[in-house]
Amino acid sequence: MTRIAIVGVAGRMGRTLVNAVEQQAGASLAGGIVEPGSSLAGADIGELAGVGKRGVVAVDSLAAIVDDFDVLIDFTAPQVTLANLAFCAEHGKRIVIGTTGMSDDELAELDSYRDKVAMVFAPNMSVGVNLTLKLLETAAKALGDEGYDIEVIEAHHRHKVDAPSGTAIKMGEVVAESIGRTLKEHGVYERVGQCGPRTDKEIGFATVRAGDIVGEHTVMFATEGERIEITHKASSRMTFAKGAVRAARWVADKAHGRYDMQDVLGLE
Ligand code: NAD
């Protein structure tokens, strides 16, 4: 049985994760962490998640439950996640990280823990998106050098704080790597005013923020006469949460290292 604690347990993903842990055999709900000083500390995390009392109360520090869990699941914010990563490395815990929006420096700091802790880090934990990444690799290899323009379009709910989404960036990276390009050189994140015609090798990103959209991504390969669109639509956060719990169970017996969902799902 993998004992799982959830950071940000009162958040959108946190509450969904409580449900997801309960639904999976081999996983148990070992704790929930809310922001330091939060009035929700002491609340039953089952009640926070709307599934009824579960006898596990939210705490506002990881140290308070250090002996209770094996794997931490963290869907919060970059600086919070990095502090939790350090905690897990120090205390021999494993961690599943879904937080997006990290800067290059923050990503480098995260990566510096690869020899100190077993972590799964993925901007999108859904099985469907990770299969989509494989499809994109195949499409990019076949079309990328054949005069097809590549664009990534994503849409999310109005509360999302980072853009483009971590998933959109990951999709762009997979496509770019498959055809010998890089997003640093070829990524275009903004077009406004007299920006001129599109160049052949750029990979463009477009972002929509509206209402309650859970997450939609399309990668378009367009040329004269046809276009191919590979689309993934998430209709419930449960798809990310189930993937995260699967990752937590998978990483529970792994050696130190930085893994992603392709590793968890055996898609490499
Ligand atoms: P949210 O704002 O609803 O939840 C974040 C929670 O973290 C909040 O409840 C907040 O109180 C809590 N928090 C902040 N600081 C904390 C601290 N120091 N200790 C404990 N808790 C703290 O956001 P969300 O929609 O749940 O998304 C969270 C993150 O997960 C974002 O980066 C989002 O992009 C990412 N996300 C990733 C995936 C994926 O599959 N990888 C899917 C959905 C969302």
PDB file of C-alpha atoms and ligand atoms in Angstrom:
ATOM      1  CA  MET A   1       0.000   0.000   0.000  1.00  0.00           C
ATOM      2  CA  THR A   2       1.481   3.375  -1.048  1.00  0.00           C
ATOM      3  CA  ARG A   3       0.747   6.063   1.539  1.00  0.00           C
ATOM      4  CA  ILE A   4       0.112   9.318  -0.322  1.00  0.00           C
ATOM      5  CA  ALA A   5       0.078  12.897   0.981  1.00  0.00           C
ATOM      6  CA  ILE A   6      -1.306  15.745  -1.136  1.00  0.00           C
ATOM      7  CA  VAL A   7       0.056  19.307  -1.044  1.00  0.00           C
ATOM      8  CA  GLY A   8      -2.389  22.050  -1.966  1.00  0.00           C
ATOM      9  CA  VAL A   9      -5.187  19.721  -0.908  1.00  0.00           C
ATOM     10  CA  ALA A  10      -7.760  22.544  -0.965  1.00  0.00           C
ATOM     11  CA  GLY A  11      -6.924  23.503  -4.564  1.00  0.00           C
ATOM     12  CA  ARG A  12      -8.678  22.416  -7.773  1.00  0.00           C
ATOM     13  CA  MET A  13      -6.259  19.534  -8.371  1.00  0.00           C
ATOM     14  CA  GLY A  14      -5.802  18.806  -4.660  1.00  0.00           C
ATOM     15  CA  ARG A  15      -9.498  18.106  -4.107  1.00  0.00           C
ATOM     16  CA  THR A  16      -9.664  15.944  -7.226  1.00  0.00           C
ATOM     17  CA  LEU A  17      -6.611  14.020  -6.042  1.00  0.00           C
ATOM     18  CA  VAL A  18      -8.353  13.092  -2.779  1.00  0.00           C
ATOM     19  CA  ASN A  19     -11.052  11.432  -4.883  1.00  0.00           C
ATOM     20  CA  ALA A  20      -8.525   9.755  -7.162  1.00  0.00           C
ATOM     21  CA  VAL A  21      -6.495   8.237  -4.309  1.00  0.00           C
ATOM     22  CA  GLU A  22      -9.661   6.748  -2.861  1.00  0.00           C
ATOM     23  CA  GLN A  23     -10.585   5.161  -6.176  1.00  0.00           C
ATOM     24  CA  GLN A  24      -7.301   3.321  -6.706  1.00  0.00           C
ATOM     25  CA  ALA A  25      -6.445   0.051  -5.056  1.00  0.00           C
ATOM     26  CA  GLY A  26      -2.967  -0.005  -3.546  1.00  0.00           C
ATOM     27  CA  ALA A  27      -3.026   3.660  -2.515  1.00  0.00           C
ATOM     28  CA  SER A  28      -4.103   5.232   0.760  1.00  0.00           C
ATOM     29  CA  LEU A  29      -4.762   8.812   1.813  1.00  0.00           C
ATOM     30  CA  ALA A  30      -2.067   9.637   4.352  1.00  0.00           C
ATOM     31  CA  GLY A  31      -2.271  13.422   4.639  1.00  0.00           C
ATOM     32  CA  GLY A  32      -3.135  16.770   3.137  1.00  0.00           C
ATOM     33  CA  ILE A  33      -1.222  20.041   3.376  1.00  0.00           C
ATOM     34  CA  VAL A  34      -2.683  23.534   3.043  1.00  0.00           C
ATOM     35  CA  GLU A  35      -0.878  26.893   2.934  1.00  0.00           C
ATOM     36  CA  PRO A  36       0.906  27.925   6.153  1.00  0.00           C
ATOM     37  CA  GLY A  37      -1.526  29.820   8.378  1.00  0.00           C
ATOM     38  CA  SER A  38      -4.553  28.719   6.319  1.00  0.00           C
ATOM     39  CA  SER A  39      -7.879  28.649   8.148  1.00  0.00           C
ATOM     40  CA  LEU A  40      -8.435  25.234   6.514  1.00  0.00           C
ATOM     41  CA  ALA A  41      -5.761  23.585   8.698  1.00  0.00           C
ATOM     42  CA  GLY A  42      -7.602  21.097  10.921  1.00  0.00           C
ATOM     43  CA  ALA A  43     -10.395  20.490   8.390  1.00  0.00           C
ATOM     44  CA  ASP A  44     -11.060  16.906   7.307  1.00  0.00           C
ATOM     45  CA  ILE A  45      -9.603  16.508   3.811  1.00  0.00           C
ATOM     46  CA  GLY A  46     -12.488  14.282   2.728  1.00  0.00           C
ATOM     47  CA  GLU A  47     -14.867  17.095   3.607  1.00  0.00           C
ATOM     48  CA  LEU A  48     -12.666  19.602   1.724  1.00  0.00           C
ATOM     49  CA  ALA A  49     -12.935  17.341  -1.314  1.00  0.00           C
ATOM     50  CA  GLY A  50     -16.684  16.895  -0.932  1.00  0.00           C
ATOM     51  CA  VAL A  51     -16.562  13.126  -0.341  1.00  0.00           C
ATOM     52  CA  GLY A  52     -17.406  13.196   3.381  1.00  0.00           C
ATOM     53  CA  LYS A  53     -15.321  12.775   6.529  1.00  0.00           C
ATOM     54  CA  ARG A  54     -12.291  10.503   6.117  1.00  0.00           C
ATOM     55  CA  GLY A  55     -10.547  10.993   9.460  1.00  0.00           C
ATOM     56  CA  VAL A  56      -7.493  12.690   7.940  1.00  0.00           C
ATOM     57  CA  VAL A  57      -7.109  16.357   8.826  1.00  0.00           C
ATOM     58  CA  ALA A  58      -5.271  18.988   6.784  1.00  0.00           C
ATOM     59  CA  VAL A  59      -2.047  20.349   8.295  1.00  0.00           C
ATOM     60  CA  ASP A  60      -0.110  23.433   7.294  1.00  0.00           C
ATOM     61  CA  SER A  61       3.394  21.953   7.353  1.00  0.00           C
ATOM     62  CA  LEU A  62       4.927  18.838   5.849  1.00  0.00           C
ATOM     63  CA  ALA A  63       7.029  18.287   8.961  1.00  0.00           C
ATOM     64  CA  ALA A  64       3.827  17.569  10.941  1.00  0.00           C
ATOM     65  CA  ILE A  65       3.166  14.390   8.917  1.00  0.00           C
ATOM     66  CA  VAL A  66       6.701  13.365   7.984  1.00  0.00           C
ATOM     67  CA  ASP A  67       6.279   9.820   9.366  1.00  0.00           C
ATOM     68  CA  ASP A  68       2.853   9.253   7.832  1.00  0.00           C
ATOM     69  CA  PHE A  69       3.507   9.163   4.066  1.00  0.00           C
ATOM     70  CA  ASP A  70       5.721   7.558   1.399  1.00  0.00           C
ATOM     71  CA  VAL A  71       4.995   9.712  -1.673  1.00  0.00           C
ATOM     72  CA  LEU A  72       4.017  13.369  -1.881  1.00  0.00           C
ATOM     73  CA  ILE A  73       1.848  14.606  -4.750  1.00  0.00           C
ATOM     74  CA  ASP A  74       2.392  18.320  -5.435  1.00  0.00           C
ATOM     75  CA  PHE A  75       0.215  20.457  -7.730  1.00  0.00           C
ATOM     76  CA  THR A  76       0.859  23.940  -6.345  1.00  0.00           C
ATOM     77  CA  ALA A  77       3.253  26.682  -7.525  1.00  0.00           C
ATOM     78  CA  PRO A  78       6.954  26.616  -8.537  1.00  0.00           C
ATOM     79  CA  GLN A  79       8.561  27.972  -5.348  1.00  0.00           C
ATOM     80  CA  VAL A  80       6.313  25.868  -3.105  1.00  0.00           C
ATOM     81  CA  THR A  81       7.141  22.755  -5.120  1.00  0.00           C
ATOM     82  CA  LEU A  82      10.902  23.375  -4.968  1.00  0.00           C
ATOM     83  CA  ALA A  83      10.761  23.729  -1.181  1.00  0.00           C
ATOM     84  CA  ASN A  84       8.793  20.470  -0.963  1.00  0.00           C
ATOM     85  CA  LEU A  85      11.276  18.740  -3.260  1.00  0.00           C
ATOM     86  CA  ALA A  86      14.104  19.718  -0.902  1.00  0.00           C
ATOM     87  CA  PHE A  87      12.067  18.374   2.026  1.00  0.00           C
ATOM     88  CA  CYS A  88      11.463  15.040   0.274  1.00  0.00           C
ATOM     89  CA  ALA A  89      15.151  14.692  -0.637  1.00  0.00           C
ATOM     90  CA  GLU A  90      16.148  15.359   2.957  1.00  0.00           C
ATOM     91  CA  HIS A  91      13.640  12.922   4.462  1.00  0.00           C
ATOM     92  CA  GLY A  92      13.862  10.037   1.983  1.00  0.00           C
ATOM     93  CA  LYS A  93      10.363  10.588   0.517  1.00  0.00           C
ATOM     94  CA  ARG A  94       9.361  10.272  -3.122  1.00  0.00           C
ATOM     95  CA  ILE A  95       7.487  12.988  -4.995  1.00  0.00           C
ATOM     96  CA  VAL A  96       5.144  13.402  -7.974  1.00  0.00           C
ATOM     97  CA  ILE A  97       5.169  16.964  -9.352  1.00  0.00           C
ATOM     98  CA  GLY A  98       2.420  18.358 -11.572  1.00  0.00           C
ATOM     99  CA  THR A  99       3.152  22.051 -11.023  1.00  0.00           C
ATOM    100  CA  THR A 100       3.702  24.030 -14.237  1.00  0.00           C
ATOM    101  CA  GLY A 101       5.017  27.489 -15.081  1.00  0.00           C
ATOM    102  CA  MET A 102       8.604  27.025 -13.841  1.00  0.00           C
ATOM    103  CA  SER A 103      11.258  29.427 -15.152  1.00  0.00           C
ATOM    104  CA  ASP A 104      14.501  28.078 -16.639  1.00  0.00           C
ATOM    105  CA  ASP A 105      16.255  28.704 -13.302  1.00  0.00           C
ATOM    106  CA  GLU A 106      13.531  26.891 -11.399  1.00  0.00           C
ATOM    107  CA  LEU A 107      13.704  23.952 -13.813  1.00  0.00           C
ATOM    108  CA  ALA A 108      17.478  23.801 -13.350  1.00  0.00           C
ATOM    109  CA  GLU A 109      16.998  23.765  -9.564  1.00  0.00           C
ATOM    110  CA  LEU A 110      14.433  20.968  -9.878  1.00  0.00           C
ATOM    111  CA  ASP A 111      16.800  18.996 -12.083  1.00  0.00           C
ATOM    112  CA  SER A 112      19.621  19.349  -9.544  1.00  0.00           C
ATOM    113  CA  TYR A 113      17.662  16.945  -7.301  1.00  0.00           C
ATOM    114  CA  ARG A 114      17.698  14.059  -9.784  1.00  0.00           C
ATOM    115  CA  ASP A 115      20.449  12.261  -7.830  1.00  0.00           C
ATOM    116  CA  LYS A 116      18.917  12.950  -4.425  1.00  0.00           C
ATOM    117  CA  VAL A 117      15.314  11.843  -4.718  1.00  0.00           C
ATOM    118  CA  ALA A 118      12.982   9.748  -6.898  1.00  0.00           C
ATOM    119  CA  MET A 119      10.621  12.176  -8.645  1.00  0.00           C
ATOM    120  CA  VAL A 120       8.075  12.050 -11.435  1.00  0.00           C
ATOM    121  CA  PHE A 121       7.725  15.457 -13.064  1.00  0.00           C
ATOM    122  CA  ALA A 122       5.268  15.973 -15.924  1.00  0.00           C
ATOM    123  CA  PRO A 123       3.332  19.032 -17.080  1.00  0.00           C
ATOM    124  CA  ASN A 124       0.448  16.746 -17.937  1.00  0.00           C
ATOM    125  CA  MET A 125      -0.333  13.500 -16.151  1.00  0.00           C
ATOM    126  CA  SER A 126      -3.126  12.268 -18.394  1.00  0.00           C
ATOM    127  CA  VAL A 127      -2.599   8.995 -20.233  1.00  0.00           C
ATOM    128  CA  GLY A 128      -4.196  10.483 -23.358  1.00  0.00           C
ATOM    129  CA  VAL A 129      -1.846  13.462 -23.515  1.00  0.00           C
ATOM    130  CA  ASN A 130       1.179  11.253 -23.080  1.00  0.00           C
ATOM    131  CA  LEU A 131       0.023   9.034 -25.918  1.00  0.00           C
ATOM    132  CA  THR A 132      -0.593  12.216 -27.942  1.00  0.00           C
ATOM    133  CA  LEU A 133       3.073  13.159 -27.440  1.00  0.00           C
ATOM    134  CA  LYS A 134       4.000   9.905 -29.166  1.00  0.00           C
ATOM    135  CA  LEU A 135       1.637  10.653 -32.065  1.00  0.00           C
ATOM    136  CA  LEU A 136       3.167  14.122 -32.391  1.00  0.00           C
ATOM    137  CA  GLU A 137       6.650  12.676 -32.621  1.00  0.00           C
ATOM    138  CA  THR A 138       5.533  10.443 -35.492  1.00  0.00           C
ATOM    139  CA  ALA A 139       3.716  13.282 -37.287  1.00  0.00           C
ATOM    140  CA  ALA A 140       6.600  15.735 -36.867  1.00  0.00           C
ATOM    141  CA  LYS A 141       9.137  13.261 -38.238  1.00  0.00           C
ATOM    142  CA  ALA A 142       6.975  12.651 -41.306  1.00  0.00           C
ATOM    143  CA  LEU A 143       5.866  16.242 -41.969  1.00  0.00           C
ATOM    144  CA  GLY A 144       8.243  18.655 -40.234  1.00  0.00           C
ATOM    145  CA  ASP A 145      10.695  18.989 -43.091  1.00  0.00           C
ATOM    146  CA  GLU A 146       8.098  18.770 -45.851  1.00  0.00           C
ATOM    147  CA  GLY A 147       6.866  22.352 -45.822  1.00  0.00           C
ATOM    148  CA  TYR A 148       4.208  21.995 -43.139  1.00  0.00           C
ATOM    149  CA  ASP A 149       3.751  24.945 -40.780  1.00  0.00           C
ATOM    150  CA  ILE A 150       3.513  23.885 -37.150  1.00  0.00           C
ATOM    151  CA  GLU A 151       1.289  25.708 -34.645  1.00  0.00           C
ATOM    152  CA  VAL A 152       0.267  24.802 -31.091  1.00  0.00           C
ATOM    153  CA  ILE A 153      -3.076  26.098 -29.797  1.00  0.00           C
ATOM    154  CA  GLU A 154      -4.222  25.663 -26.218  1.00  0.00           C
ATOM    155  CA  ALA A 155      -7.248  26.668 -24.147  1.00  0.00           C
ATOM    156  CA  HIS A 156      -7.737  26.650 -20.362  1.00  0.00           C
ATOM    157  CA  HIS A 157     -10.034  28.045 -17.668  1.00  0.00           C
ATOM    158  CA  ARG A 158      -9.875  31.710 -16.665  1.00  0.00           C
ATOM    159  CA  HIS A 159      -7.974  31.042 -13.388  1.00  0.00           C
ATOM    160  CA  LYS A 160      -4.824  29.554 -14.941  1.00  0.00           C
ATOM    161  CA  VAL A 161      -1.801  31.720 -14.099  1.00  0.00           C
ATOM    162  CA  ASP A 162       0.867  30.571 -16.591  1.00  0.00           C
ATOM    163  CA  ALA A 163       0.904  30.663 -20.410  1.00  0.00           C
ATOM    164  CA  PRO A 164       1.376  28.907 -22.709  1.00  0.00           C
ATOM    165  CA  SER A 165       0.435  25.832 -20.679  1.00  0.00           C
ATOM    166  CA  GLY A 166       3.165  23.423 -19.619  1.00  0.00           C
ATOM    167  CA  THR A 167       1.519  20.837 -21.866  1.00  0.00           C
ATOM    168  CA  ALA A 168       1.622  23.140 -24.900  1.00  0.00           C
ATOM    169  CA  ILE A 169       5.314  23.801 -24.288  1.00  0.00           C
ATOM    170  CA  LYS A 170       5.969  20.076 -23.889  1.00  0.00           C
ATOM    171  CA  MET A 171       4.133  19.353 -27.153  1.00  0.00           C
ATOM    172  CA  GLY A 172       6.202  22.052 -28.882  1.00  0.00           C
ATOM    173  CA  GLU A 173       9.414  20.593 -27.453  1.00  0.00           C
ATOM    174  CA  VAL A 174       8.574  17.078 -28.602  1.00  0.00           C
ATOM    175  CA  VAL A 175       7.809  18.304 -32.122  1.00  0.00           C
ATOM    176  CA  ALA A 176      10.914  20.530 -32.245  1.00  0.00           C
ATOM    177  CA  GLU A 177      13.250  17.804 -30.976  1.00  0.00           C
ATOM    178  CA  SER A 178      11.866  15.317 -33.508  1.00  0.00           C
ATOM    179  CA  ILE A 179      12.948  17.574 -36.389  1.00  0.00           C
ATOM    180  CA  GLY A 180      16.168  19.095 -35.056  1.00  0.00           C
ATOM    181  CA  ARG A 181      14.725  22.454 -33.992  1.00  0.00           C
ATOM    182  CA  THR A 182      14.561  24.119 -30.567  1.00  0.00           C
ATOM    183  CA  LEU A 183      11.875  26.280 -29.010  1.00  0.00           C
ATOM    184  CA  LYS A 184      14.550  28.741 -27.896  1.00  0.00           C
ATOM    185  CA  GLU A 185      15.346  29.436 -31.551  1.00  0.00           C
ATOM    186  CA  HIS A 186      12.056  28.676 -33.298  1.00  0.00           C
ATOM    187  CA  GLY A 187       9.275  29.239 -30.725  1.00  0.00           C
ATOM    188  CA  VAL A 188       7.020  32.263 -31.443  1.00  0.00           C
ATOM    189  CA  TYR A 189       4.749  33.182 -28.544  1.00  0.00           C
ATOM    190  CA  GLU A 190       3.263  36.478 -29.671  1.00  0.00           C
ATOM    191  CA  ARG A 191       2.082  38.013 -32.947  1.00  0.00           C
ATOM    192  CA  VAL A 192       0.706  41.510 -32.850  1.00  0.00           C
ATOM    193  CA  GLY A 193       0.674  44.505 -35.212  1.00  0.00           C
ATOM    194  CA  GLN A 194       2.813  44.496 -38.376  1.00  0.00           C
ATOM    195  CA  CYS A 195       4.670  41.317 -37.461  1.00  0.00           C
ATOM    196  CA  GLY A 196       5.238  40.222 -41.075  1.00  0.00           C
ATOM    197  CA  PRO A 197       4.593  36.843 -42.665  1.00  0.00           C
ATOM    198  CA  ARG A 198       5.329  33.611 -40.902  1.00  0.00           C
ATOM    199  CA  THR A 199       8.796  32.093 -41.359  1.00  0.00           C
ATOM    200  CA  ASP A 200       9.115  28.476 -42.493  1.00  0.00           C
ATOM    201  CA  LYS A 201      10.650  26.989 -39.366  1.00  0.00           C
ATOM    202  CA  GLU A 202       8.896  28.826 -36.580  1.00  0.00           C
ATOM    203  CA  ILE A 203       6.664  26.924 -34.180  1.00  0.00           C
ATOM    204  CA  GLY A 204       3.844  29.228 -33.132  1.00  0.00           C
ATOM    205  CA  PHE A 205       1.839  29.187 -29.883  1.00  0.00           C
ATOM    206  CA  ALA A 206      -1.637  30.605 -29.324  1.00  0.00           C
ATOM    207  CA  THR A 207      -3.376  30.769 -25.947  1.00  0.00           C
ATOM    208  CA  VAL A 208      -7.076  30.974 -25.030  1.00  0.00           C
ATOM    209  CA  ARG A 209      -8.228  31.653 -21.441  1.00  0.00           C
ATOM    210  CA  ALA A 210     -11.967  31.387 -20.846  1.00  0.00           C
ATOM    211  CA  GLY A 211     -14.600  30.099 -18.433  1.00  0.00           C
ATOM    212  CA  ASP A 212     -14.154  26.624 -17.033  1.00  0.00           C
ATOM    213  CA  ILE A 213     -12.223  24.895 -19.856  1.00  0.00           C
ATOM    214  CA  VAL A 214     -10.264  22.066 -18.192  1.00  0.00           C
ATOM    215  CA  GLY A 215      -7.588  21.850 -20.897  1.00  0.00           C
ATOM    216  CA  GLU A 216      -7.523  21.576 -24.693  1.00  0.00           C
ATOM    217  CA  HIS A 217      -4.486  21.285 -26.966  1.00  0.00           C
ATOM    218  CA  THR A 218      -4.200  21.116 -30.737  1.00  0.00           C
ATOM    219  CA  VAL A 219      -1.030  20.820 -32.781  1.00  0.00           C
ATOM    220  CA  MET A 220      -1.595  21.828 -36.384  1.00  0.00           C
ATOM    221  CA  PHE A 221       0.571  20.781 -39.321  1.00  0.00           C
ATOM    222  CA  ALA A 222      -0.611  22.913 -42.257  1.00  0.00           C
ATOM    223  CA  THR A 223       0.536  23.210 -45.843  1.00  0.00           C
ATOM    224  CA  GLU A 224      -1.044  24.280 -49.097  1.00  0.00           C
ATOM    225  CA  GLY A 225      -3.907  21.907 -49.760  1.00  0.00           C
ATOM    226  CA  GLU A 226      -4.302  20.213 -46.399  1.00  0.00           C
ATOM    227  CA  ARG A 227      -3.829  20.380 -42.691  1.00  0.00           C
ATOM    228  CA  ILE A 228      -3.550  17.762 -40.009  1.00  0.00           C
ATOM    229  CA  GLU A 229      -4.655  18.527 -36.472  1.00  0.00           C
ATOM    230  CA  ILE A 230      -3.850  16.362 -33.499  1.00  0.00           C
ATOM    231  CA  THR A 231      -6.108  17.339 -30.606  1.00  0.00           C
ATOM    232  CA  HIS A 232      -6.496  16.313 -26.991  1.00  0.00           C
ATOM    233  CA  LYS A 233      -9.402  17.539 -24.873  1.00  0.00           C
ATOM    234  CA  ALA A 234      -9.613  16.976 -21.140  1.00  0.00           C
ATOM    235  CA  SER A 235     -13.149  17.182 -19.801  1.00  0.00           C
ATOM    236  CA  SER A 236     -12.376  16.480 -16.134  1.00  0.00           C
ATOM    237  CA  ARG A 237      -9.404  17.023 -13.819  1.00  0.00           C
ATOM    238  CA  MET A 238      -9.854  13.396 -12.817  1.00  0.00           C
ATOM    239  CA  THR A 239      -7.762  12.343 -15.814  1.00  0.00           C
ATOM    240  CA  PHE A 240      -4.731  14.265 -14.431  1.00  0.00           C
ATOM    241  CA  ALA A 241      -5.394  13.092 -10.881  1.00  0.00           C
ATOM    242  CA  LYS A 242      -5.642   9.407 -11.834  1.00  0.00           C
ATOM    243  CA  GLY A 243      -2.381   9.708 -13.751  1.00  0.00           C
ATOM    244  CA  ALA A 244      -0.702  11.337 -10.748  1.00  0.00           C
ATOM    245  CA  VAL A 245      -1.824   8.570  -8.392  1.00  0.00           C
ATOM    246  CA  ARG A 246      -0.623   5.977 -10.898  1.00  0.00           C
ATOM    247  CA  ALA A 247       2.737   7.815 -10.976  1.00  0.00           C
ATOM    248  CA  ALA A 248       2.877   7.828  -7.162  1.00  0.00           C
ATOM    249  CA  ARG A 249       2.345   4.071  -7.009  1.00  0.00           C
ATOM    250  CA  TRP A 250       4.916   3.544  -9.777  1.00  0.00           C
ATOM    251  CA  VAL A 251       7.634   5.702  -8.203  1.00  0.00           C
ATOM    252  CA  ALA A 252       7.171   4.222  -4.720  1.00  0.00           C
ATOM    253  CA  ASP A 253       9.904   1.614  -5.291  1.00  0.00           C
ATOM    254  CA  LYS A 254      12.103   3.461  -7.795  1.00  0.00           C
ATOM    255  CA  ALA A 255      15.714   4.553  -7.312  1.00  0.00           C
ATOM    256  CA  HIS A 256      16.689   8.236  -7.243  1.00  0.00           C
ATOM    257  CA  GLY A 257      16.123   9.889 -10.612  1.00  0.00           C
ATOM    258  CA  ARG A 258      13.933  12.262 -12.574  1.00  0.00           C
ATOM    259  CA  TYR A 259      11.163  10.393 -14.373  1.00  0.00           C
ATOM    260  CA  ASP A 260       8.231  11.511 -16.511  1.00  0.00           C
ATOM    261  CA  MET A 261       4.862  10.034 -17.490  1.00  0.00           C
ATOM    262  CA  GLN A 262       6.385   8.318 -20.505  1.00  0.00           C
ATOM    263  CA  ASP A 263       8.436   6.280 -17.996  1.00  0.00           C
ATOM    264  CA  VAL A 264       5.407   5.609 -15.798  1.00  0.00           C
ATOM    265  CA  LEU A 265       3.314   4.442 -18.758  1.00  0.00           C
ATOM    266  CA  GLY A 266       6.155   2.515 -20.422  1.00  0.00           C
ATOM    267  CA  LEU A 267       5.847   4.635 -23.594  1.00  0.00           C
ATOM    268  CA  GLU A 268       9.568   5.360 -24.061  1.00  0.00           C
TER     269      GLU A 268
HETATM  270  P1  NAD B   1      -5.140  25.939  -7.464  1.00  0.00           P
HETATM  271  O1  NAD B   1      -4.760  27.384  -7.315  1.00  0.00           O
HETATM  272  O2  NAD B   1      -6.591  25.574  -7.458  1.00  0.00           O
HETATM  273  O3  NAD B   1      -4.432  25.061  -6.297  1.00  0.00           O
HETATM  274  C1  NAD B   1      -3.155  25.299  -5.782  1.00  0.00           C
HETATM  275  C2  NAD B   1      -3.229  25.107  -4.278  1.00  0.00           C
HETATM  276  O4  NAD B   1      -1.924  25.167  -3.722  1.00  0.00           O
HETATM  277  C3  NAD B   1      -4.069  26.187  -3.581  1.00  0.00           C
HETATM  278  O5  NAD B   1      -5.106  25.551  -2.830  1.00  0.00           O
HETATM  279  C4  NAD B   1      -3.072  26.861  -2.653  1.00  0.00           C
HETATM  280  O6  NAD B   1      -3.665  27.245  -1.423  1.00  0.00           O
HETATM  281  C5  NAD B   1      -2.058  25.740  -2.431  1.00  0.00           C
HETATM  282  N1  NAD B   1      -0.774  26.215  -1.904  1.00  0.00           N
HETATM  283  C6  NAD B   1      -0.086  27.317  -2.260  1.00  0.00           C
HETATM  284  N2  NAD B   1       1.028  27.446  -1.493  1.00  0.00           N
HETATM  285  C7  NAD B   1       1.040  26.369  -0.651  1.00  0.00           C
HETATM  286  C8  NAD B   1       1.935  25.933   0.362  1.00  0.00           C
HETATM  287  N3  NAD B   1       3.034  26.620   0.689  1.00  0.00           N
HETATM  288  N4  NAD B   1       1.649  24.785   1.014  1.00  0.00           N
HETATM  289  C9  NAD B   1       0.540  24.070   0.710  1.00  0.00           C
HETATM  290  N5  NAD B   1      -0.351  24.446  -0.240  1.00  0.00           N
HETATM  291  C10 NAD B   1      -0.093  25.582  -0.913  1.00  0.00           C
HETATM  292  O7  NAD B   1      -4.430  25.444  -8.812  1.00  0.00           O
HETATM  293  P2  NAD B   1      -4.697  24.110  -9.666  1.00  0.00           P
HETATM  294  O8  NAD B   1      -5.626  24.410 -10.790  1.00  0.00           O
HETATM  295  O9  NAD B   1      -5.004  22.970  -8.744  1.00  0.00           O
HETATM  296  O10 NAD B   1      -3.246  23.907 -10.335  1.00  0.00           O
HETATM  297  C11 NAD B   1      -2.073  23.783  -9.539  1.00  0.00           C
HETATM  298  C12 NAD B   1      -0.869  23.547 -10.445  1.00  0.00           C
HETATM  299  O11 NAD B   1      -1.011  22.281 -11.123  1.00  0.00           O
HETATM  300  C13 NAD B   1      -0.699  24.586 -11.573  1.00  0.00           C
HETATM  301  O12 NAD B   1       0.691  24.792 -11.781  1.00  0.00           O
HETATM  302  C14 NAD B   1      -1.325  23.904 -12.771  1.00  0.00           C
HETATM  303  O13 NAD B   1      -0.847  24.396 -14.006  1.00  0.00           O
HETATM  304  C15 NAD B   1      -0.869  22.488 -12.526  1.00  0.00           C
HETATM  305  N6  NAD B   1      -1.647  21.439 -13.225  1.00  0.00           N
HETATM  306  C16 NAD B   1      -0.928  20.397 -13.721  1.00  0.00           C
HETATM  307  C17 NAD B   1      -1.580  19.328 -14.314  1.00  0.00           C
HETATM  308  C18 NAD B   1      -0.772  18.137 -14.750  1.00  0.00           C
HETATM  309  O14 NAD B   1      -1.351  17.149 -15.261  1.00  0.00           O
HETATM  310  N7  NAD B   1       0.549  18.131 -14.555  1.00  0.00           N
HETATM  311  C19 NAD B   1      -2.983  19.340 -14.425  1.00  0.00           C
HETATM  312  C20 NAD B   1      -3.697  20.425 -13.914  1.00  0.00           C
HETATM  313  C21 NAD B   1      -3.017  21.475 -13.291  1.00  0.00           C
END
